[in-house]
PDB file of C-alpha atoms in Angstrom:
ATOM      1  CA  MET A   1     -82.992 -65.551 -70.397  1.00  0.00           C
ATOM      2  CA  GLU A   2     -84.571 -62.738 -68.426  1.00  0.00           C
ATOM      3  CA  THR A   3     -84.325 -59.117 -69.564  1.00  0.00           C
ATOM      4  CA  LEU A   4     -83.020 -56.519 -67.119  1.00  0.00           C
ATOM      5  CA  ALA A   5     -85.706 -53.825 -67.418  1.00  0.00           C
ATOM      6  CA  ASN A   6     -85.551 -50.179 -66.287  1.00  0.00           C
ATOM      7  CA  HIS A   7     -81.764 -50.180 -66.456  1.00  0.00           C
ATOM      8  CA  THR A   8     -79.678 -48.166 -68.902  1.00  0.00           C
ATOM      9  CA  LEU A   9     -76.002 -48.401 -69.806  1.00  0.00           C
ATOM     10  CA  VAL A  10     -74.350 -45.026 -70.375  1.00  0.00           C
ATOM     11  CA  TYR A  11     -71.738 -45.847 -73.009  1.00  0.00           C
ATOM     12  CA  ASP A  12     -69.114 -44.077 -75.093  1.00  0.00           C
ATOM     13  CA  SER A  13     -70.756 -43.745 -78.524  1.00  0.00           C
ATOM     14  CA  GLU A  14     -67.358 -42.842 -80.056  1.00  0.00           C
ATOM     15  CA  CYS A  15     -65.869 -46.189 -78.948  1.00  0.00           C
ATOM     16  CA  PRO A  16     -66.415 -49.040 -81.438  1.00  0.00           C
ATOM     17  CA  MET A  17     -65.968 -51.695 -78.701  1.00  0.00           C
ATOM     18  CA  CYS A  18     -68.491 -50.005 -76.389  1.00  0.00           C
ATOM     19  CA  ASP A  19     -70.977 -49.688 -79.226  1.00  0.00           C
ATOM     20  CA  LEU A  20     -70.569 -53.354 -80.145  1.00  0.00           C
ATOM     21  CA  TYR A  21     -71.063 -54.894 -76.719  1.00  0.00           C
ATOM     22  CA  THR A  22     -73.916 -52.612 -75.666  1.00  0.00           C
ATOM     23  CA  LYS A  23     -75.742 -53.476 -78.905  1.00  0.00           C
ATOM     24  CA  GLY A  24     -75.025 -57.129 -78.100  1.00  0.00           C
ATOM     25  CA  PHE A  25     -76.714 -56.836 -74.697  1.00  0.00           C
ATOM     26  CA  ILE A  26     -79.826 -55.444 -76.371  1.00  0.00           C
ATOM     27  CA  LYS A  27     -79.878 -57.913 -79.305  1.00  0.00           C
ATOM     28  CA  THR A  28     -79.518 -60.900 -76.976  1.00  0.00           C
ATOM     29  CA  GLY A  29     -82.332 -59.603 -74.759  1.00  0.00           C
ATOM     30  CA  MET A  30     -80.205 -59.028 -71.668  1.00  0.00           C
ATOM     31  CA  LEU A  31     -81.309 -55.373 -71.720  1.00  0.00           C
ATOM     32  CA  ASP A  32     -84.551 -53.948 -73.087  1.00  0.00           C
ATOM     33  CA  SER A  33     -84.604 -51.776 -76.223  1.00  0.00           C
ATOM     34  CA  ASN A  34     -84.002 -48.631 -74.123  1.00  0.00           C
ATOM     35  CA  GLY A  35     -81.069 -50.286 -72.361  1.00  0.00           C
ATOM     36  CA  ARG A  36     -78.330 -48.013 -73.641  1.00  0.00           C
ATOM     37  CA  VAL A  37     -77.799 -44.308 -74.135  1.00  0.00           C
ATOM     38  CA  ALA A  38     -74.793 -42.300 -75.286  1.00  0.00           C
ATOM     39  CA  TYR A  39     -72.687 -40.460 -72.724  1.00  0.00           C
ATOM     40  CA  GLY A  40     -74.044 -36.952 -72.215  1.00  0.00           C
ATOM     41  CA  CYS A  41     -77.581 -37.857 -73.360  1.00  0.00           C
ATOM     42  CA  ALA A  42     -78.725 -39.835 -70.328  1.00  0.00           C
ATOM     43  CA  ARG A  43     -81.388 -38.872 -67.818  1.00  0.00           C
ATOM     44  CA  VAL A  44     -79.103 -39.282 -64.803  1.00  0.00           C
ATOM     45  CA  PRO A  45     -79.899 -39.554 -61.094  1.00  0.00           C
ATOM     46  CA  ALA A  46     -78.112 -37.500 -58.458  1.00  0.00           C
ATOM     47  CA  ALA A  47     -75.792 -40.429 -57.688  1.00  0.00           C
ATOM     48  CA  PHE A  48     -74.327 -40.331 -61.218  1.00  0.00           C
ATOM     49  CA  SER A  49     -70.665 -39.289 -61.508  1.00  0.00           C
ATOM     50  CA  ASN A  50     -69.620 -37.817 -64.874  1.00  0.00           C
ATOM     51  CA  ASP A  51     -65.926 -38.274 -64.064  1.00  0.00           C
ATOM     52  CA  ARG A  52     -66.233 -41.922 -63.068  1.00  0.00           C
ATOM     53  CA  SER A  53     -68.499 -42.766 -66.014  1.00  0.00           C
ATOM     54  CA  ARG A  54     -65.773 -41.598 -68.435  1.00  0.00           C
ATOM     55  CA  ASP A  55     -63.490 -44.344 -67.104  1.00  0.00           C
ATOM     56  CA  GLU A  56     -66.052 -47.065 -66.367  1.00  0.00           C
ATOM     57  CA  ILE A  57     -69.355 -47.839 -68.058  1.00  0.00           C
ATOM     58  CA  ALA A  58     -72.295 -46.799 -65.891  1.00  0.00           C
ATOM     59  CA  LEU A  59     -75.491 -48.796 -65.393  1.00  0.00           C
ATOM     60  CA  ILE A  60     -78.371 -46.687 -64.115  1.00  0.00           C
ATOM     61  CA  ASP A  61     -81.156 -48.445 -62.200  1.00  0.00           C
ATOM     62  CA  TYR A  62     -84.175 -46.176 -62.645  1.00  0.00           C
ATOM     63  CA  ASN A  63     -86.207 -48.123 -60.060  1.00  0.00           C
ATOM     64  CA  SER A  64     -83.873 -47.352 -57.170  1.00  0.00           C
ATOM     65  CA  GLY A  65     -81.943 -44.382 -58.604  1.00  0.00           C
ATOM     66  CA  THR A  66     -78.625 -46.141 -58.038  1.00  0.00           C
ATOM     67  CA  VAL A  67     -75.677 -46.329 -60.422  1.00  0.00           C
ATOM     68  CA  THR A  68     -73.285 -49.265 -60.823  1.00  0.00           C
ATOM     69  CA  TYR A  69     -69.939 -48.750 -62.564  1.00  0.00           C
ATOM     70  CA  GLY A  70     -67.412 -50.769 -64.546  1.00  0.00           C
ATOM     71  CA  LEU A  71     -67.156 -54.515 -64.317  1.00  0.00           C
ATOM     72  CA  ASP A  72     -69.844 -54.631 -61.632  1.00  0.00           C
ATOM     73  CA  SER A  73     -72.376 -53.167 -64.075  1.00  0.00           C
ATOM     74  CA  LEU A  74     -71.512 -55.794 -66.697  1.00  0.00           C
ATOM     75  CA  ILE A  75     -71.718 -58.573 -64.107  1.00  0.00           C
ATOM     76  CA  LYS A  76     -75.089 -57.239 -62.963  1.00  0.00           C
ATOM     77  CA  ILE A  77     -76.434 -57.536 -66.518  1.00  0.00           C
ATOM     78  CA  ILE A  78     -74.922 -60.961 -67.180  1.00  0.00           C
ATOM     79  CA  GLY A  79     -75.800 -62.222 -63.689  1.00  0.00           C
ATOM     80  CA  HIS A  80     -79.444 -61.244 -64.151  1.00  0.00           C
ATOM     81  CA  SER A  81     -79.694 -63.418 -67.269  1.00  0.00           C
ATOM     82  CA  PHE A  82     -77.357 -66.171 -66.037  1.00  0.00           C
ATOM     83  CA  PRO A  83     -77.493 -66.254 -62.208  1.00  0.00           C
ATOM     84  CA  ARG A  84     -74.948 -69.059 -61.788  1.00  0.00           C
ATOM     85  CA  LEU A  85     -72.438 -67.339 -64.055  1.00  0.00           C
ATOM     86  CA  GLY A  86     -73.047 -64.098 -62.168  1.00  0.00           C
ATOM     87  CA  SER A  87     -72.184 -65.709 -58.839  1.00  0.00           C
ATOM     88  CA  VAL A  88     -68.975 -67.164 -60.327  1.00  0.00           C
ATOM     89  CA  LEU A  89     -67.998 -63.760 -61.744  1.00  0.00           C
ATOM     90  CA  ARG A  90     -68.602 -62.138 -58.341  1.00  0.00           C
ATOM     91  CA  SER A  91     -66.276 -64.534 -56.513  1.00  0.00           C
ATOM     92  CA  SER A  92     -63.043 -62.859 -55.446  1.00  0.00           C
ATOM     93  CA  VAL A  93     -60.863 -65.388 -57.286  1.00  0.00           C
ATOM     94  CA  VAL A  94     -62.458 -64.481 -60.627  1.00  0.00           C
ATOM     95  CA  HIS A  95     -63.537 -60.882 -59.977  1.00  0.00           C
ATOM     96  CA  TRP A  96     -60.086 -59.418 -59.249  1.00  0.00           C
ATOM     97  CA  PRO A  97     -58.375 -60.576 -62.502  1.00  0.00           C
ATOM     98  CA  LEU A  98     -61.437 -59.511 -64.497  1.00  0.00           C
ATOM     99  CA  GLU A  99     -61.333 -56.105 -62.791  1.00  0.00           C
ATOM    100  CA  VAL A 100     -57.702 -55.638 -63.834  1.00  0.00           C
ATOM    101  CA  LEU A 101     -58.507 -56.737 -67.412  1.00  0.00           C
ATOM    102  CA  TYR A 102     -61.556 -54.453 -67.524  1.00  0.00           C
ATOM    103  CA  SER A 103     -59.517 -51.462 -66.312  1.00  0.00           C
ATOM    104  CA  PHE A 104     -56.719 -52.246 -68.785  1.00  0.00           C
ATOM    105  CA  ILE A 105     -59.191 -52.227 -71.684  1.00  0.00           C
ATOM    106  CA  SER A 106     -61.256 -49.312 -70.403  1.00  0.00           C
ATOM    107  CA  TYR A 107     -58.335 -46.923 -69.899  1.00  0.00           C
ATOM    108  CA  ASN A 108     -56.817 -47.864 -73.283  1.00  0.00           C
ATOM    109  CA  ARG A 109     -60.036 -48.179 -75.314  1.00  0.00           C
ATOM    110  CA  LYS A 110     -59.355 -45.085 -77.413  1.00  0.00           C
ATOM    111  CA  VAL A 111     -55.956 -46.552 -78.381  1.00  0.00           C
ATOM    112  CA  ILE A 112     -57.036 -50.191 -78.853  1.00  0.00           C
ATOM    113  CA  ALA A 113     -60.011 -49.314 -81.081  1.00  0.00           C
ATOM    114  CA  PRO A 114     -59.732 -45.673 -82.155  1.00  0.00           C
ATOM    115  CA  ALA A 115     -62.730 -43.754 -83.413  1.00  0.00           C
ATOM    116  CA  LYS A 116     -62.735 -41.335 -86.339  1.00  0.00           C
ATOM    117  CA  ASP A 117     -62.305 -38.428 -83.932  1.00  0.00           C
ATOM    118  CA  PHE A 118     -59.937 -39.303 -81.106  1.00  0.00           C
ATOM    119  CA  GLU A 119     -61.221 -36.675 -78.715  1.00  0.00           C
ATOM    120  CA  LYS A 120     -64.201 -34.562 -79.677  1.00  0.00           C
ATOM    121  CA  ARG A 121     -65.504 -31.841 -77.441  1.00  0.00           C
ATOM    122  CA  GLY A 122     -67.832 -33.392 -74.853  1.00  0.00           C
ATOM    123  CA  SER A 123     -66.658 -36.898 -75.675  1.00  0.00           C
ATOM    124  CA  CYS A 124     -66.284 -39.702 -73.191  1.00  0.00           C
ATOM    125  CA  THR A 125     -62.492 -39.907 -73.225  1.00  0.00           C
ATOM    126  CA  PRO A 126     -61.087 -41.826 -70.251  1.00  0.00           C
ATOM    127  CA  THR A 127     -58.575 -40.192 -67.950  1.00  0.00           C
ATOM    128  CA  TYR A 128     -54.950 -40.964 -68.659  1.00  0.00           C
ATOM    129  CA  ASN A 129     -53.626 -43.750 -66.432  1.00  0.00           C
ATOM    130  CA  ILE A 130     -49.857 -44.196 -66.733  1.00  0.00           C
ATOM    131  CA  GLN A 131     -49.781 -47.735 -65.302  1.00  0.00           C
ATOM    132  CA  TYR A 132     -52.346 -49.128 -67.730  1.00  0.00           C
ATOM    133  CA  ARG A 133     -50.845 -47.215 -70.673  1.00  0.00           C
ATOM    134  CA  MET A 134     -47.357 -48.563 -69.909  1.00  0.00           C
ATOM    135  CA  ALA A 135     -48.818 -52.072 -69.551  1.00  0.00           C
ATOM    136  CA  TYR A 136     -50.458 -51.632 -72.970  1.00  0.00           C
ATOM    137  CA  ILE A 137     -47.194 -50.459 -74.551  1.00  0.00           C
ATOM    138  CA  PHE A 138     -45.277 -53.336 -72.955  1.00  0.00           C
ATOM    139  CA  LEU A 139     -47.872 -55.934 -74.050  1.00  0.00           C
ATOM    140  CA  THR A 140     -47.957 -54.676 -77.642  1.00  0.00           C
ATOM    141  CA  TRP A 141     -44.148 -54.604 -77.691  1.00  0.00           C
ATOM    142  CA  ILE A 142     -43.977 -58.251 -76.536  1.00  0.00           C
ATOM    143  CA  LEU A 143     -46.671 -59.421 -78.983  1.00  0.00           C
ATOM    144  CA  THR A 144     -45.060 -57.558 -81.888  1.00  0.00           C
ATOM    145  CA  SER A 145     -41.653 -59.035 -81.002  1.00  0.00           C
ATOM    146  CA  ILE A 146     -43.087 -62.558 -80.965  1.00  0.00           C
ATOM    147  CA  VAL A 147     -44.828 -62.106 -84.313  1.00  0.00           C
ATOM    148  CA  LEU A 148     -41.808 -60.539 -86.016  1.00  0.00           C
ATOM    149  CA  SER A 149     -39.394 -63.122 -84.573  1.00  0.00           C
ATOM    150  CA  ASN A 150     -41.538 -65.959 -85.872  1.00  0.00           C
ATOM    151  CA  TYR A 151     -41.868 -64.240 -89.235  1.00  0.00           C
ATOM    152  CA  ALA A 152     -38.084 -63.763 -89.475  1.00  0.00           C
ATOM    153  CA  ARG A 153     -37.493 -67.399 -88.500  1.00  0.00           C
ATOM    154  CA  HIS A 154     -39.981 -68.531 -91.149  1.00  0.00           C
ATOM    155  CA  ARG A 155     -38.406 -66.314 -93.815  1.00  0.00           C
ATOM    156  CA  SER A 156     -34.875 -67.516 -93.025  1.00  0.00           C
ATOM    157  CA  THR A 157     -36.023 -71.164 -93.095  1.00  0.00           C
ATOM    158  CA  CYS A 158     -37.643 -70.658 -96.509  1.00  0.00           C
ATOM    159  CA  TYR A 159     -34.544 -68.910 -97.842  1.00  0.00           C
ATOM    160  CA  THR A 160     -32.194 -71.569 -96.473  1.00  0.00           C
ATOM    161  CA  SER A 161     -34.286 -74.426 -97.865  1.00  0.00           C
ATOM    162  CA  ARG A 162     -34.141 -72.880-101.354  1.00  0.00           C
ATOM    163  CA  LEU A 163     -30.347 -72.712-101.165  1.00  0.00           C
ATOM    164  CA  ARG A 164     -30.056 -76.364-100.139  1.00  0.00           C
ATOM    165  CA  ARG A 165     -32.293 -77.713-102.869  1.00  0.00           C
ATOM    166  CA  PRO A 166     -30.602 -80.660-104.582  1.00  0.00           C
ATOM    167  CA  THR A 167     -29.867 -80.163-108.205  1.00  0.00           C
ATOM    168  CA  GLY A 168     -30.821 -82.799-110.686  1.00  0.00           C
ATOM    169  CA  GLY A 169     -28.057 -84.311-112.611  1.00  0.00           C
TER     170      GLY A 169
END
């Protein structure tokens, strides 16, 4: 596995998910030890957009001065270490659903995995996106309904089986 050198991910240090996967890139050797920096602490090129980097993780290439955002930055890291996987992830059939999933998680990351402080001054809080928030509410509603329905069915089956127990005699 080849390390992507002279690249830095600008991540949300208040987001437990962001912290976990950026550490993972460094521990696995996909990025060098200087491969991540907290939002607001990065040495950024002119092409860097503070607004866009709040919504999508930014990967700064210090060799060329370019910035890659969101899923494309993650694919660039993974594709450098695993070229075949990178080409599969870049194909339109796979890239589009992953882009939707990435955006869903990115816009709802402060709700999915909340930090101690929801929104500190100068934090990397994503902009509010009504479509992705409603999708999150709908998905959690469906999953909660499934879990509670199965739990209720299990409880009623246990209760009914106790009532039907044959008595010895």
